[in-house]
Coordinates of C-alpha atoms in Angstrom, one line a residue:
X1 CA 0.1 -0.2 0.2
X2 CA 1.1 3.4 -0.9
X3 CA 2.2 5.6 2.1
X4 CA 3.5 9.5 1.9
X5 CA 7.0 9.3 2.6
X6 CA 8.4 12.5 4.3
X7 CA 11.2 14.1 2.6
X8 CA 14.0 13.1 4.1
X9 CA 13.0 9.6 4.0
X10 CA 12.6 9.8 0.5
X11 CA 16.3 11.4 0.5
X12 CA 17.2 8.4 2.7
X13 CA 16.0 5.9 0.5
X14 CA 17.7 7.1 -2.7
X15 CA 20.8 7.6 -0.7
X16 CA 20.9 3.8 0.0
X17 CA 20.3 2.9 -3.7
X18 CA 22.7 5.1 -4.9
X19 CA 25.2 3.3 -3.1
X20 CA 24.0 0.2 -4.0
X21 CA 24.3 1.2 -7.7
X22 CA 27.6 2.2 -6.8
X23 CA 28.6 -1.1 -5.4
X24 CA 28.7 -0.3 -1.9
X25 CA 26.9 -3.1 -0.8
X26 CA 26.6 -1.9 3.0
X27 CA 25.3 1.2 4.1
X28 CA 24.3 2.6 7.4
X29 CA 21.6 5.1 7.7
X30 CA 20.9 7.3 10.7
X31 CA 17.5 8.5 12.0
X32 CA 16.8 9.9 15.3
X33 CA 13.7 8.1 17.2
X34 CA 10.4 9.1 16.2
X35 CA 11.8 9.8 12.4
X36 CA 10.2 6.4 11.1
X37 CA 13.3 4.1 10.8
X38 CA 10.7 1.3 9.9
X39 CA 9.3 3.4 7.3
X40 CA 12.1 3.8 5.3
X41 CA 13.4 -0.3 5.6
X42 CA 10.0 -1.5 5.2
X43 CA 10.0 1.0 1.5
X44 CA 13.6 -0.1 0.6
X45 CA 11.9 -3.7 0.9
X46 CA 9.0 -3.6 -1.0
X47 CA 11.3 -1.7 -3.8
X48 CA 13.6 -4.9 -3.9
X49 CA 12.4 -7.9 -5.6
X50 CA 14.5 -10.8 -4.0
X51 CA 14.0 -12.3 -0.5
X52 CA 14.8 -10.1 2.5
X53 CA 15.3 -10.8 5.9
X54 CA 15.4 -8.2 9.1
X55 CA 16.8 -9.3 11.9
X56 CA 16.1 -7.3 15.5
X57 CA 16.9 -8.3 18.7
X58 CA 13.7 -7.7 20.9
X59 CA 10.1 -9.2 20.6
X60 CA 8.5 -5.6 20.0
X61 CA 10.8 -4.5 17.2
X62 CA 9.9 -7.9 15.2
X63 CA 6.5 -7.6 15.5
X64 CA 6.4 -3.4 14.6
X65 CA 8.5 -4.5 11.3
X66 CA 6.5 -7.2 10.5
X67 CA 3.5 -5.1 10.6
X68 CA 4.9 -2.0 9.0
X69 CA 6.3 -4.4 5.8
X70 CA 3.0 -6.0 5.5
X71 CA 1.4 -2.9 5.2
X72 CA 3.5 -1.8 2.1
X73 CA 4.3 -4.3 0.4
X74 CA 2.1 -6.1 -2.8
X75 CA -0.4 -8.5 -1.5
X76 CA 1.0 -11.4 -3.6
X77 CA 4.5 -11.3 -1.3
X78 CA 4.3 -12.4 1.9
X79 CA 5.6 -11.6 5.4
X80 CA 7.0 -14.2 8.2
X81 CA 7.8 -14.2 11.5
X82 CA 10.7 -16.3 13.3
X83 CA 10.2 -15.5 16.9
X84 CA 10.2 -18.1 19.6
X85 CA 7.7 -20.7 18.9
X86 CA 6.4 -18.9 15.6
X87 CA 8.5 -20.3 12.6
X88 CA 6.8 -18.6 9.5
X89 CA 10.8 -19.1 7.5
X90 CA 9.4 -19.9 4.2
X91 CA 7.7 -16.3 3.9
X92 CA 9.5 -14.1 0.9
X93 CA 10.4 -11.1 3.5
X94 CA 11.1 -12.6 7.0
X95 CA 11.2 -11.0 10.3
X96 CA 13.5 -12.7 12.8
X97 CA 15.1 -12.2 16.5
X98 CA 18.5 -12.9 16.4
X99 CA 18.0 -15.0 19.7
X100 CA 15.7 -17.5 17.5
X101 CA 18.0 -17.7 14.6
X102 CA 20.1 -20.6 16.0
X103 CA 22.1 -22.6 14.2
X104 CA 19.3 -25.6 13.4
X105 CA 16.7 -22.5 11.9
X106 CA 19.7 -20.5 10.4
X107 CA 21.1 -23.7 8.2
X108 CA 17.5 -24.3 6.3
X109 CA 18.4 -21.5 4.5
X110 CA 21.3 -21.8 1.8
X111 CA 23.7 -19.0 1.8
X112 CA 22.8 -16.2 -0.7
X113 CA 19.0 -17.1 -0.3
X114 CA 18.4 -13.6 0.9
X115 CA 19.1 -10.8 -1.4
X116 CA 18.7 -7.8 0.9
X117 CA 19.1 -8.1 5.6
X118 CA 18.2 -5.3 7.1
X119 CA 19.5 -4.9 10.5
X120 CA 17.1 -3.3 12.7
X121 CA 18.9 -0.9 15.5
X122 CA 22.1 -1.8 13.7
X123 CA 24.6 -0.4 16.9
X124 CA 24.3 -4.3 17.9
X125 CA 25.5 -5.3 14.5
X126 CA 29.0 -6.2 15.8
X127 CA 28.1 -8.3 18.3
X128 CA 29.0 -11.7 17.7
X129 CA 25.8 -13.4 17.2
X130 CA 24.8 -10.9 14.7
X131 CA 28.1 -11.6 12.7
X132 CA 27.2 -15.5 12.8
X133 CA 24.0 -14.9 10.9
X134 CA 25.7 -12.5 8.3
X135 CA 28.7 -14.1 7.4
X136 CA 26.5 -17.6 6.8
X137 CA 23.8 -15.8 4.7
X138 CA 26.3 -13.6 2.4
X139 CA 23.8 -11.6 1.3
X140 CA 23.9 -9.5 -1.8
X141 CA 22.9 -6.3 0.3
X142 CA 23.1 -5.6 3.7
X143 CA 21.7 -2.2 5.1
X144 CA 21.6 -1.2 8.8
X145 CA 19.2 1.4 10.6
X146 CA 19.6 2.9 14.0
X147 CA 19.5 5.9 16.0
X148 CA 22.7 5.3 17.9
X149 CA 25.4 4.8 15.2
X150 CA 27.9 4.3 17.8
X151 CA 28.9 1.5 20.6
X152 CA 30.2 2.2 24.0
X153 CA 32.5 -0.6 23.8
X154 CA 34.3 0.8 20.8
X155 CA 33.7 -1.5 18.4
X156 CA 33.5 -0.4 14.8
X157 CA 30.3 -0.5 12.8
X158 CA 32.8 0.0 9.8
X159 CA 33.5 -3.7 10.3
X160 CA 30.2 -4.6 9.2
X161 CA 29.0 -1.5 7.3
X162 CA 31.7 -0.9 5.0
X163 CA 30.1 1.5 3.0
X164 CA 29.7 3.8 6.0
X165 CA 26.5 6.3 6.8
X166 CA 25.4 7.5 3.8
X167 CA 22.4 9.4 5.3
X168 CA 21.7 11.1 8.5
X169 CA 19.4 13.4 10.1
X170 CA 20.4 14.8 13.0
X171 CA 17.8 15.5 16.2
X172 CA 18.7 19.2 15.9
X173 CA 17.2 19.2 12.2
X174 CA 14.8 16.5 13.0
X175 CA 13.3 19.1 15.8
X176 CA 14.0 22.5 13.6
X177 CA 11.9 20.6 10.7
X178 CA 9.0 20.1 13.6
X179 CA 9.4 15.6 12.7
X180 CA 10.1 15.9 16.7
X181 CA 9.2 17.3 19.7
X182 CA 11.5 19.5 21.0
X183 CA 13.7 19.0 24.4
X184 CA 13.2 21.2 27.5
X185 CA 15.9 19.9 29.8
X186 CA 16.0 20.5 33.8
X187 CA 19.3 19.1 35.7
X188 CA 18.6 18.7 39.0
X189 CA 21.7 18.9 41.4
X190 CA 21.9 16.4 43.9
X191 CA 25.5 15.7 46.9
X192 CA 25.6 12.4 45.4
X193 CA 29.5 11.6 44.9
X194 CA 29.8 9.3 41.9
X195 CA 33.8 9.2 41.9
X196 CA 34.3 5.9 43.7
X197 CA 31.7 4.3 41.2
X198 CA 33.6 1.5 38.9
X199 CA 33.3 1.6 35.5
X200 CA 33.5 -1.3 32.6
X201 CA 32.9 -1.4 28.8
X202 CA 32.3 2.2 28.9
X203 CA 29.4 3.1 31.5
X204 CA 28.9 2.5 34.8
X205 CA 29.2 -0.9 36.9
X206 CA 25.4 -1.3 37.7
X207 CA 25.7 -2.8 41.0
X208 CA 28.2 -0.4 42.1
X209 CA 26.2 2.4 40.6
X210 CA 22.7 1.7 41.9
X211 CA 24.4 1.2 45.5
X212 CA 25.7 4.9 45.0
X213 CA 22.4 6.5 43.9
X214 CA 19.4 4.4 46.0
X215 CA 19.0 6.7 48.5
X216 CA 15.6 8.1 50.2
X217 CA 17.2 11.8 49.5
X218 CA 17.9 11.6 45.8
X219 CA 14.8 9.2 45.3
X220 CA 12.8 12.2 46.8
X221 CA 14.5 14.6 44.6
X222 CA 13.6 12.2 41.2
X223 CA 10.0 12.9 42.7
X224 CA 10.5 16.7 43.1
X225 CA 11.5 16.6 39.9
X226 CA 8.6 15.3 38.4
X227 CA 6.1 17.3 40.4
X228 CA 7.8 20.6 39.2
X229 CA 8.6 20.6 36.1
X230 CA 6.1 17.5 34.5
X231 CA 3.2 16.8 37.1
X232 CA 0.2 14.9 35.3
X233 CA 2.5 13.8 32.3
X234 CA 3.2 10.2 31.1
X235 CA 6.5 10.3 32.4
X236 CA 9.6 7.1 32.1
X237 CA 12.2 7.0 34.2
X238 CA 15.3 5.4 33.9
X239 CA 16.5 3.6 37.4
X240 CA 20.0 1.7 37.9
X241 CA 18.5 -1.6 39.3
X242 CA 15.5 -3.1 40.1
X243 CA 15.7 -2.0 43.7
X244 CA 15.9 0.9 42.7
X245 CA 13.6 1.2 40.6
X246 CA 11.2 -0.5 43.5
X247 CA 12.4 2.3 45.6
X248 CA 11.4 5.0 43.1
X249 CA 7.8 3.7 42.8
X250 CA 7.3 3.6 46.9
X251 CA 8.6 7.0 46.5
X252 CA 5.9 8.1 43.7
X253 CA 3.4 6.4 45.4
X254 CA 4.1 8.3 48.5
X255 CA 3.6 11.5 46.7
X256 CA 0.2 10.2 45.7
X257 CA 1.2 9.3 41.9
X258 CA 0.7 6.2 40.4
X259 CA 3.5 4.4 39.2
X260 CA 4.6 0.9 38.4
X261 CA 8.0 -0.9 37.6
X262 CA 8.8 -2.9 34.7
X263 CA 11.7 -4.8 34.2
X264 CA 13.2 -7.5 32.1
X265 CA 12.5 -10.6 34.3
X266 CA 8.8 -9.5 34.0
X267 CA 6.4 -12.0 32.5
X268 CA 5.1 -11.2 29.0
X269 CA 1.6 -10.9 30.4
X270 CA 2.7 -9.0 33.5
X271 CA 4.4 -6.5 31.3
X272 CA 1.8 -6.0 28.7
X273 CA -0.9 -5.3 32.0
X274 CA 1.6 -2.4 33.2
X275 CA 2.5 -1.0 29.5
X276 CA -1.5 -1.2 28.6
X277 CA -2.5 0.6 32.0
X278 CA 0.4 3.0 31.4
X279 CA -1.3 3.7 27.6
X280 CA -4.8 4.5 29.2
X281 CA -3.2 6.8 31.9
X282 CA -3.7 4.9 35.0
X283 CA -0.4 5.1 35.8
X284 CA 1.1 8.1 35.1
X285 CA 5.0 7.2 36.0
X286 CA 6.5 3.8 34.4
X287 CA 9.6 3.1 36.4
X288 CA 12.2 0.7 34.3
X289 CA 15.4 -0.7 34.2
X290 CA 16.8 -0.8 31.0
X291 CA 13.6 -2.2 28.9
X292 CA 12.4 0.7 27.6
X293 CA 15.3 2.1 25.4
X294 CA 14.8 0.4 22.2
X295 CA 11.2 -1.0 20.6
X296 CA 9.0 0.9 22.6
X297 CA 6.8 3.7 21.3
X298 CA 3.8 5.7 23.4
X299 CA 3.8 8.9 21.7
X300 CA 2.1 10.3 24.5
X301 CA 5.1 10.0 26.9
X302 CA 5.6 13.9 28.0
X303 CA 8.4 13.3 30.4
X304 CA 11.9 11.3 30.5
X305 CA 13.3 11.4 33.9
X306 CA 17.2 9.8 34.0
X307 CA 17.2 8.8 37.6
X308 CA 20.6 7.1 37.0
X309 CA 23.6 8.9 35.1
X310 CA 25.3 7.5 32.6
X311 CA 28.5 7.7 30.7
X312 CA 27.3 6.2 27.4
X313 CA 25.6 8.7 24.7
X314 CA 24.0 5.4 22.9
X315 CA 22.1 4.9 26.0
X316 CA 21.3 8.9 26.7
X317 CA 19.9 8.9 23.0
X318 CA 18.1 5.9 23.5
X319 CA 16.5 7.1 26.5
X320 CA 15.4 10.8 25.6
X321 CA 14.2 9.1 22.3
X322 CA 11.2 7.7 24.1
X323 CA 10.0 11.0 24.6
X324 CA 10.7 12.4 21.2
X325 CA 7.4 11.3 19.1
X326 CA 4.8 14.2 18.3
X327 CA 1.9 13.8 19.9
X328 CA -1.5 16.0 19.9
X329 CA -1.1 18.6 22.2
X330 CA 2.7 18.2 22.8
X331 CA 5.2 20.2 21.2
X332 CA 7.9 19.2 23.7
X333 CA 9.0 16.6 25.7
X334 CA 10.7 17.7 29.5
X335 CA 13.8 16.1 30.2
X336 CA 14.5 15.8 33.7
X337 CA 18.6 14.8 34.5
X338 CA 19.7 14.1 37.8
X339 CA 23.3 16.0 37.9
X340 CA 25.5 14.2 40.5
X341 CA 29.0 15.2 42.0
X342 CA 31.6 14.1 40.4
X343 CA 35.2 14.9 38.7
X344 CA 36.5 11.4 37.6
X345 CA 33.5 10.6 35.6
X346 CA 32.2 12.5 32.1
X347 CA 28.4 12.4 32.6
X348 CA 27.0 12.5 29.3
X349 CA 23.9 15.5 29.6
X350 CA 21.9 17.0 26.5
X351 CA 24.7 19.1 25.2
X352 CA 26.4 16.0 23.9
X353 CA 23.5 14.8 22.3
X354 CA 22.8 18.5 20.1
X355 CA 26.5 19.0 19.9
X356 CA 26.6 22.0 21.9
X357 CA 29.1 23.5 23.6
X358 CA 27.5 23.8 27.0
X359 CA 24.5 22.8 28.7
X360 CA 21.3 25.0 27.9
X361 CA 20.2 26.8 31.0
X362 CA 17.1 25.0 32.4
X363 CA 14.0 24.7 30.5
X364 CA 15.4 26.3 27.2
X365 CA 14.1 24.6 24.4
X366 CA 16.8 22.5 22.4
X367 CA 15.9 24.6 19.4
X368 CA 16.2 27.8 21.0
X369 CA 19.9 26.8 22.2
X370 CA 20.7 25.2 19.0
X371 CA 19.9 28.6 17.3
X372 CA 22.1 31.0 19.8
X373 CA 25.2 28.7 18.8
X374 CA 24.0 29.1 15.2
X375 CA 24.3 33.0 15.6
X376 CA 28.5 32.3 15.3
X377 CA 28.3 32.5 11.5
X378 CA 27.9 36.5 11.0
X379 CA 30.7 36.7 14.0
X380 CA 32.9 34.2 11.6
X381 CA 32.1 36.1 8.7
X382 CA 33.5 38.9 10.1
X383 CA 36.7 37.7 11.5
X384 CA 37.3 36.6 7.6
X385 CA 36.2 39.3 6.4
X386 CA 38.9 41.4 8.2
X387 CA 41.6 38.8 7.0
X388 CA 40.3 38.6 3.4
X389 CA 38.8 42.0 2.5
X390 CA 38.3 40.9 -1.5
X391 CA 36.6 37.6 -0.9
X392 CA 33.6 36.9 -2.3
X393 CA 31.0 35.6 0.4
X394 CA 28.2 34.7 -1.5
X395 CA 29.9 31.8 -3.4
X396 CA 31.1 30.2 -0.2
X397 CA 28.1 30.3 2.7
X398 CA 28.7 26.4 2.9
X399 CA 32.4 26.6 3.2
X400 CA 32.2 28.6 6.4
X401 CA 29.3 27.0 8.0
X402 CA 32.0 23.3 7.6
X403 CA 34.3 25.6 9.8
X404 CA 31.9 26.7 12.5
X405 CA 30.2 22.9 12.3
X406 CA 33.9 21.8 13.5
X407 CA 34.6 24.1 16.1
X408 CA 35.1 21.6 19.0
X409 CA 37.4 18.8 19.2
X410 CA 36.1 15.2 18.9
X411 CA 34.3 14.4 22.5
X412 CA 37.3 12.1 23.5
X413 CA 37.3 13.1 27.2
X414 CA 40.4 12.5 29.2
X415 CA 38.2 10.3 31.7
X416 CA 37.5 7.9 28.8
X417 CA 41.0 7.3 28.2
X418 CA 41.3 6.7 32.0
X419 CA 38.0 4.2 32.0
X420 CA 40.4 2.9 29.3
X421 CA 43.5 2.5 31.3
X422 CA 41.5 1.2 34.3
X423 CA 40.3 -1.9 32.1
X424 CA 43.8 -2.7 31.1
X425 CA 45.1 -2.4 34.4
X426 CA 42.1 -5.2 35.2
X427 CA 42.3 -6.9 32.1
X428 CA 46.2 -7.1 30.9
X429 CA 45.6 -8.9 28.1
X430 CA 43.6 -6.1 26.1
X431 CA 46.9 -3.9 26.2
X432 CA 49.5 -3.5 24.0
X433 CA 52.5 -4.9 24.7
X434 CA 54.8 -1.7 25.0
X435 CA 52.3 -0.1 27.7
X436 CA 53.9 -2.5 30.2
X437 CA 58.0 -3.2 31.4
X438 CA 59.8 -0.8 33.0
X439 CA 57.8 2.3 34.6
X440 CA 59.4 5.6 33.8
X441 CA 57.9 8.4 35.3
X442 CA 56.4 10.3 32.4
X443 CA 58.3 13.5 31.4
X444 CA 57.5 17.3 32.3
X445 CA 56.7 17.7 28.7
X446 CA 53.9 15.0 28.5
X447 CA 52.5 16.1 31.8
X448 CA 52.3 19.8 30.8
X449 CA 50.4 18.2 27.0
X450 CA 48.2 16.1 28.8
X451 CA 47.0 19.2 31.2
X452 CA 46.3 21.0 27.9
X453 CA 44.2 18.2 27.3
X454 CA 42.0 18.4 30.4
X455 CA 43.9 16.2 32.3
X456 CA 43.8 17.3 36.2
X457 CA 46.8 17.0 38.1
X458 CA 46.0 14.5 40.5
X459 CA 44.1 12.2 37.5
X460 CA 47.3 11.9 35.2
X461 CA 49.2 8.7 34.3
X462 CA 52.1 8.1 36.4
X463 CA 54.5 6.5 33.9
X464 CA 56.1 7.5 30.3
X465 CA 54.8 4.7 28.4
X466 CA 51.1 5.2 29.7
X467 CA 51.4 8.9 29.3
X468 CA 52.7 8.0 25.7
X469 CA 49.7 5.5 24.9
X470 CA 47.1 8.3 26.2
X471 CA 48.5 11.3 23.9
X472 CA 48.8 9.1 21.0
X473 CA 44.8 8.3 21.7
X474 CA 44.3 11.8 21.5
X475 CA 46.2 12.8 18.3
X476 CA 44.6 9.9 16.9
X477 CA 41.2 11.0 17.9
X478 CA 42.2 14.3 16.3
X479 CA 43.4 13.2 12.6
X480 CA 40.2 13.3 10.7
X481 CA 39.0 16.3 12.7
X482 CA 42.5 18.3 11.6
X483 CA 41.9 17.2 8.1
X484 CA 38.2 18.3 7.7
X485 CA 39.2 21.5 9.5
X486 CA 42.3 22.3 7.5
X487 CA 40.1 21.7 4.5
X488 CA 37.7 24.1 5.5
X489 CA 40.6 26.6 6.0
X490 CA 42.2 26.0 2.9
X491 CA 38.8 26.3 1.0
X492 CA 38.2 29.4 2.4
X493 CA 41.5 30.7 1.7
X494 CA 41.8 29.1 -1.7
X495 CA 45.1 27.2 -0.5
X496 CA 46.4 23.2 -0.3
X497 CA 44.6 21.2 2.2
X498 CA 46.9 19.0 3.1
X499 CA 49.9 21.9 3.4
X500 CA 47.5 23.6 5.7
X501 CA 47.0 20.6 7.7
X502 CA 50.9 20.0 8.0
X503 CA 51.5 23.6 8.8
X504 CA 48.5 24.1 10.9
X505 CA 48.5 20.8 13.4
X506 CA 52.1 19.8 13.7
X507 CA 52.4 19.4 17.7
X508 CA 50.6 18.0 20.3
X509 CA 49.6 21.7 22.1
X510 CA 48.4 22.7 18.4
X511 CA 45.1 21.0 19.2
X512 CA 45.0 22.5 22.6
X513 CA 42.7 25.8 23.0
X514 CA 44.1 29.1 22.2
X515 CA 45.4 30.8 25.4
X516 CA 45.0 34.1 26.0
X517 CA 48.4 35.4 25.0
X518 CA 47.7 33.7 21.7
X519 CA 44.0 35.4 21.2
X520 CA 45.7 39.0 22.0
X521 CA 48.1 39.1 19.2
X522 CA 45.0 38.6 17.2
X523 CA 43.5 41.4 18.6
X524 CA 46.6 43.4 17.8
X525 CA 46.6 42.7 14.3
X526 CA 42.9 44.4 14.5
X527 CA 41.2 41.0 14.0
X528 CA 38.0 40.0 15.8
X529 CA 37.9 36.6 17.9
X530 CA 35.2 34.4 16.4
X531 CA 32.4 33.3 19.1
X532 CA 34.0 29.6 18.9
X533 CA 36.9 27.8 19.7
X534 CA 40.4 28.4 18.1
X535 CA 43.1 26.3 18.5
X536 CA 46.6 26.9 19.6
X537 CA 48.1 25.6 15.7
X538 CA 45.0 27.6 13.9
X539 CA 46.2 30.8 15.7
X540 CA 49.7 30.6 15.0
X541 CA 49.1 29.7 11.5
X542 CA 46.5 32.7 10.7
X543 CA 49.3 35.0 12.7
X544 CA 51.9 33.8 10.3
X545 CA 49.4 34.2 7.6
X546 CA 48.3 37.9 8.1
X547 CA 51.5 39.4 8.7
X548 CA 52.7 38.0 5.3
X549 CA 49.6 38.6 3.3
X550 CA 50.0 41.2 0.6
X551 CA 46.8 40.3 -1.5
X552 CA 48.5 36.8 -2.7
X553 CA 49.1 33.7 -0.6
X554 CA 53.0 33.0 -0.1
X555 CA 54.4 29.6 -0.6
X556 CA 56.4 29.9 2.7
X557 CA 53.0 30.5 4.7
X558 CA 50.9 27.8 2.7

């Protein structure tokens, strides 16, 4: 049955077909929750004449995908589900859970049976269970769809989707264009100290986190946040563990607010009863433990409460996504985020989700916060206009926007690397061979570089080998950024990008923010300072460029 596609959905479908025509057979597309990923891959399946298989990892996702595909394909094609006892494996289009496709079932199909395999929530695709299925079936085409094209365990999706992301719609653009709800964030400060809580695989150890945050005072703070900022709306709360969830439910009940707990261990019937009551509105607050991050769609949800902190952007994105769907009368969802005390851990907040330089003031809509940062464009124009008075601005607006978009360095925080070192100390087999051996104290130069990269004095690595590894990780993470940034500078100044990159980013401290002395040197040349970060290497290069500028770019500068 024909379905009117949104413009970006049509663009995403075209991007996939273009990739396939260019023999890039394993593309990935990324759309925010609420933007119709299932519609997109269902249309692609409807357009594909061969047999197709959709892989998902939750029962709810299997049911949703099967229903949507059946609605969109011609009547002569059949949709079957392989999940649990249901085994409709001979259908022309099969939707199955990864857990149900064990070896016995899998080997009923010969390699090459499916022309197309679609992986829903494709950020799971690097796990062995998915790789086993893909490697055996050897489809002609593989498509991944996800709202979170990253993994906390740093496994590379490029190993599976080697064609890369061929289409991506950002949350910011989806909010701006009215496809999903806006986000109003409120951060509730607490006195809970998270520094002693250990991490594993990029996020907190659940049992230790639960022990740290499950206190009557903090749980009361969660209820207070709901009654103050989201009272009466349907709200989903994310807890650290079952005990924490139950204590939160008790706290909501104590305040006269109808609430219930939902966990992965609940029988399906009991879980359905709770979800039905939530849908009907007899339960206003639903407290869950890692169950409602994917595959659950209730558009009426007006608030999401992160009662558990996280270091995982993937988890944060999925959790917030539960409130992004449009619903009559809902223009914005409320996000309530508990802000605990920590210097050791980097907590993911809404600024990471939206790509902002800082968290917006409480209650500020995401659309407003992103527009404020976009005001950097005209001021940056002034900066370049003073550098190159003869430049034609109308010819290159996209180049300037690219320069602004690459302003922040890649989000590799010192705490991410401290976590990695901690993991390697616990599991030495994960570490490179040269990380161990004779312990030589780190040098003063290494210490200074680490300080510039944001490492506090009491957390820097203590050996030269570990400091070398850490600095190398920072530099590796900056390589692609440096190439993009240099290309933007070179395009703006009509210079050779490789030459710009080689002279602009040569030393570790070139990637650190320009200090006050450097910026004063710009001011002495009567150059306005752009309202976005400038880095030491860039300022040094600009100073050299301006001092040698005589209408043409001299070869000894670029």
